[in-house]
mmCIF file of C-alpha atoms and ligand atoms in Angstrom:
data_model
loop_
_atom_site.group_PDB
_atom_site.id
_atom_site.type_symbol
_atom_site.label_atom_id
_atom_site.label_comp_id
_atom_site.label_asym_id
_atom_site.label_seq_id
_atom_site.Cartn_x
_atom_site.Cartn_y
_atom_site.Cartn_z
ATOM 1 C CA UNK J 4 -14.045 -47.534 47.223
ATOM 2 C CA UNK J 5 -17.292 -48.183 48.909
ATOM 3 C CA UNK J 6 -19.750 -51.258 47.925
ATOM 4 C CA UNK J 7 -22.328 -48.616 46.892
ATOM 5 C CA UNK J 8 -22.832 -45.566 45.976
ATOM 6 C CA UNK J 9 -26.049 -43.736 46.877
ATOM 7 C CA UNK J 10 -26.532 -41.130 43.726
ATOM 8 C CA UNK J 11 -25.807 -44.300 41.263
ATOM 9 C CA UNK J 12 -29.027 -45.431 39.416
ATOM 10 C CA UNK J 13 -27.438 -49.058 39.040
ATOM 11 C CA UNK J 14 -26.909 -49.173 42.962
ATOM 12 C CA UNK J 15 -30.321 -48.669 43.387
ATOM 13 C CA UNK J 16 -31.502 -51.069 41.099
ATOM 14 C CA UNK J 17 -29.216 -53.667 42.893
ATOM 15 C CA UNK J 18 -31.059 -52.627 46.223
ATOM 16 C CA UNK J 19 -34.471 -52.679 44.695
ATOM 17 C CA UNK J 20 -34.799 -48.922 45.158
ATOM 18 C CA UNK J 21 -35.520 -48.993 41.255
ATOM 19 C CA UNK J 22 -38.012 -51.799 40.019
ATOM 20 C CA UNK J 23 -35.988 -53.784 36.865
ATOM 21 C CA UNK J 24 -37.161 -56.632 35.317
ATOM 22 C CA UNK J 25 -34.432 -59.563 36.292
ATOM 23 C CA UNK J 26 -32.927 -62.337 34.466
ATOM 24 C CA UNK J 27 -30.657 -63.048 36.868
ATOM 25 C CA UNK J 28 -29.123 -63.051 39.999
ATOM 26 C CA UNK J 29 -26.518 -64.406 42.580
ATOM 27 C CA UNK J 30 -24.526 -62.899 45.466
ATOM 28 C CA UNK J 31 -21.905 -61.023 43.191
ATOM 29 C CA UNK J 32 -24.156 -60.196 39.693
ATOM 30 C CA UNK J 33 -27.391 -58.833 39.038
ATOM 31 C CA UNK J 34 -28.527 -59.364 35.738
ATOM 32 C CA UNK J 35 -31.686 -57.063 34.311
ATOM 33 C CA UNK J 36 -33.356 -55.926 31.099
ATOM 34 C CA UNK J 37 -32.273 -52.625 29.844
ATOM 35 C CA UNK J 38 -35.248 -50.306 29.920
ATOM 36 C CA UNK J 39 -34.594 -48.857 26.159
ATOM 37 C CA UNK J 40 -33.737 -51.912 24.179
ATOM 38 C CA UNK J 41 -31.640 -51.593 21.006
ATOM 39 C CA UNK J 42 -32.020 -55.089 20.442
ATOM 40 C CA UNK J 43 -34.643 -58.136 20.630
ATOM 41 C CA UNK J 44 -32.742 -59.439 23.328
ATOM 42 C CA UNK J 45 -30.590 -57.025 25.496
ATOM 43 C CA UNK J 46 -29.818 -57.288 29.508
ATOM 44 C CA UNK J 47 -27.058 -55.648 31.047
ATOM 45 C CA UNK J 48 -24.584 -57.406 33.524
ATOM 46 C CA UNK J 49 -23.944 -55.477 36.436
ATOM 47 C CA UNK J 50 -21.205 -56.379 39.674
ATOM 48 C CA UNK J 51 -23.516 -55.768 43.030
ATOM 49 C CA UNK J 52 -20.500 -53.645 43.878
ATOM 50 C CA UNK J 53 -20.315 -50.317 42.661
ATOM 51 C CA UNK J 54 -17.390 -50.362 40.435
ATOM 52 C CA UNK J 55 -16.944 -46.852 38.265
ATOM 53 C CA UNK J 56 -16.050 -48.730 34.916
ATOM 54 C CA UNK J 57 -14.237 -50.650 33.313
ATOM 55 C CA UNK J 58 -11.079 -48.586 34.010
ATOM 56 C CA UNK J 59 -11.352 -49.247 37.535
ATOM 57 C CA UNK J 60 -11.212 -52.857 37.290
ATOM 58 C CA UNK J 61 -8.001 -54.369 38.346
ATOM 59 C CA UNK J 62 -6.942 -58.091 39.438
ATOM 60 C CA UNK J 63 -9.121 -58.240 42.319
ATOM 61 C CA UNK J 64 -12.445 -58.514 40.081
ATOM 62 C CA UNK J 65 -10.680 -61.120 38.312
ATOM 63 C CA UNK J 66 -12.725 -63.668 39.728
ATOM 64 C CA UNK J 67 -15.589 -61.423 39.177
ATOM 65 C CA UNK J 68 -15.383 -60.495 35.537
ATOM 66 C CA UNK J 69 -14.517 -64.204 34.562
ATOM 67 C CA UNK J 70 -18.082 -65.131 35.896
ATOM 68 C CA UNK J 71 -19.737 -62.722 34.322
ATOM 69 C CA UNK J 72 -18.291 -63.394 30.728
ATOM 70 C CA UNK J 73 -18.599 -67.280 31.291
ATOM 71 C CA UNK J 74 -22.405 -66.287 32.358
ATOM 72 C CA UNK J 75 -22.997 -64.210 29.654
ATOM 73 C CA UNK J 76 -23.391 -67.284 26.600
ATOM 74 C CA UNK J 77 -25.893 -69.022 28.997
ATOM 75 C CA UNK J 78 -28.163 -66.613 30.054
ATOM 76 C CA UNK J 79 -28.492 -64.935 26.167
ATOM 77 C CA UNK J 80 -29.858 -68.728 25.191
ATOM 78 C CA UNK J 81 -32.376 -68.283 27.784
ATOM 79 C CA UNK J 82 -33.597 -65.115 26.901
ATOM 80 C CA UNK J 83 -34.458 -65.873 23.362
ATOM 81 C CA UNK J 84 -30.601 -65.287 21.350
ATOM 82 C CA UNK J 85 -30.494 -68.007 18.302
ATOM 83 C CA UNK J 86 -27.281 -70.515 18.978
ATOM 84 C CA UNK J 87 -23.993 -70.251 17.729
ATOM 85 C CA UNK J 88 -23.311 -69.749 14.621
ATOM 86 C CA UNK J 89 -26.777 -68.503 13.106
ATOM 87 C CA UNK J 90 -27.123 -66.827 15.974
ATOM 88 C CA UNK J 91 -25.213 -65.199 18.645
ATOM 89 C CA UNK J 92 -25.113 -61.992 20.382
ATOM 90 C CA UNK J 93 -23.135 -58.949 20.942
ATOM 91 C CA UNK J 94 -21.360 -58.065 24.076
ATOM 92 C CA UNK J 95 -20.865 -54.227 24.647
ATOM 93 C CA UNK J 96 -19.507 -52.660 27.916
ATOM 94 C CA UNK J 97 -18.284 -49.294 27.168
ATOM 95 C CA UNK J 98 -15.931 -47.068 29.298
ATOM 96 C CA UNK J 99 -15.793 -43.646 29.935
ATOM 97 C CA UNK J 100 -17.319 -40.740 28.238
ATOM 98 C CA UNK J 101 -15.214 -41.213 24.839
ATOM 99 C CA UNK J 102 -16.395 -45.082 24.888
ATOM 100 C CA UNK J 103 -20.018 -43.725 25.175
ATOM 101 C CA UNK J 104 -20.679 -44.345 28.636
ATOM 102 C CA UNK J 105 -24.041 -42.685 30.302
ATOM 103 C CA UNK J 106 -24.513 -44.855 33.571
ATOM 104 C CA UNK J 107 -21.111 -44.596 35.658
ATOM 105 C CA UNK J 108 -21.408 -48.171 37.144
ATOM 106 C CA UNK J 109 -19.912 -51.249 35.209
ATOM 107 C CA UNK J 110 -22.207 -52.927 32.848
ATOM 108 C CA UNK J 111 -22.010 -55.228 30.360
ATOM 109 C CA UNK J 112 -24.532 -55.060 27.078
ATOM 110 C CA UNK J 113 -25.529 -58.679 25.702
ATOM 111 C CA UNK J 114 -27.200 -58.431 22.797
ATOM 112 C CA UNK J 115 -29.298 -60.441 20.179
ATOM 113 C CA UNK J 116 -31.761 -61.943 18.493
ATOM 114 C CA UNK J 117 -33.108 -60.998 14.689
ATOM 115 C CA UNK J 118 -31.741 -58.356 13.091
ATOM 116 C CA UNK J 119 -32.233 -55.510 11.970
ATOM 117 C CA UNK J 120 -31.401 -53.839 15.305
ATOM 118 C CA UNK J 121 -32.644 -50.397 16.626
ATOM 119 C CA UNK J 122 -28.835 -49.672 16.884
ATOM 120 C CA UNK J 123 -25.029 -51.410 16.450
HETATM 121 P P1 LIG B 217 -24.280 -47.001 28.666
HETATM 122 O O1 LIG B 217 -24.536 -45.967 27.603
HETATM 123 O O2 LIG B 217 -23.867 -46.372 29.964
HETATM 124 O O3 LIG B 217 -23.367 -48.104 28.209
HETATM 125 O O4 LIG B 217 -25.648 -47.740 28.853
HETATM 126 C C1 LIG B 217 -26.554 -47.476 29.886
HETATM 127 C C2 LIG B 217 -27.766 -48.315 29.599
HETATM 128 O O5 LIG B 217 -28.562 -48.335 30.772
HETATM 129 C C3 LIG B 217 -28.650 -47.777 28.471
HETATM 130 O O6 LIG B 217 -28.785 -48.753 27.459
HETATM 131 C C4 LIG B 217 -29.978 -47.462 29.166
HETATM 132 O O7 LIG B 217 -31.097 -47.779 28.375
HETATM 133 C C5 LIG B 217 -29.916 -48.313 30.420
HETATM 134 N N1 LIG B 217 -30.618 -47.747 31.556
HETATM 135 C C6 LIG B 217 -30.509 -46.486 32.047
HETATM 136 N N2 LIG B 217 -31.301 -46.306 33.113
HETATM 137 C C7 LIG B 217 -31.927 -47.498 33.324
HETATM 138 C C8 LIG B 217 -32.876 -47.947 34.296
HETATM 139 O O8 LIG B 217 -33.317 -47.217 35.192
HETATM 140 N N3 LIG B 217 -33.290 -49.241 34.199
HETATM 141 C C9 LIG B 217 -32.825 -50.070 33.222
HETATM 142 N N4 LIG B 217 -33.297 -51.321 33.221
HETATM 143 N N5 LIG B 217 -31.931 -49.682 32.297
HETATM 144 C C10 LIG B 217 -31.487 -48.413 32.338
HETATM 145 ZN ZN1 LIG B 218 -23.299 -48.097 41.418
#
């Protein structure tokens, strides 16, 4: 599997071929607003790797997947989620076409804040 792929819109954004707004980012993640929000609050999580899906992961991204769940809690405080329990957010990440997948590179939805909610 290569690190990127070059037809993958979420490749590009990691190479800042594609402007995103950024909440985030370290030598494994990059962390962004999505660009039609369903929610007050809602990044996605993305692996700087091109990784397909979900159903590609396997226990090499072990490592990789544990940081961006444990990052996930701190960086929706930051951007404006209310705290546990009033609060909270939503984590989304689906997989494949029947899990409602558009954008074939892993990403994981966070999202919160007042409801009602454009969607979910
Ligand atoms: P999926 O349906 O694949 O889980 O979600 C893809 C998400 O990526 C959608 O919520 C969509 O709004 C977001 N998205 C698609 N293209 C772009 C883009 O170019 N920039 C940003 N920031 N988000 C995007
Ligand atoms: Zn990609």
């Amino acid at each position: 599997m290569s690190a990127h792929d070059p037809n993958c819109i979420f490749c590009k954004i990691v190479a800042g071929q594609i402007p995103s707004k950024k909440v985030h980012e370290d030598e494994d993640i990059l962390v962004f607003h999505d660009i039609n929000p369903w929610a007050p609050v809602h990044f996605l999580m993305v692996p700087k790797q091109h990784i397909a899906s979900m159903a590609q992961v396997g226990p090499e991204h072990e490592r990789l997947m544990g940081r961006m769940l444990t990052l996930a809690p701190r960086l929706a405080l930051e951007q404006g989620c209310n705290p546990y329990p009033e609060g909270g957010f939503r984590i989304v990440c689906n997989t494949g076409a029947e899990g409602g997948q558009e954008v074939q590179h892993l990403h994981i939805h966070v999202m919160g804040g007042p409801r009602p909610w454009l969607r979910g």
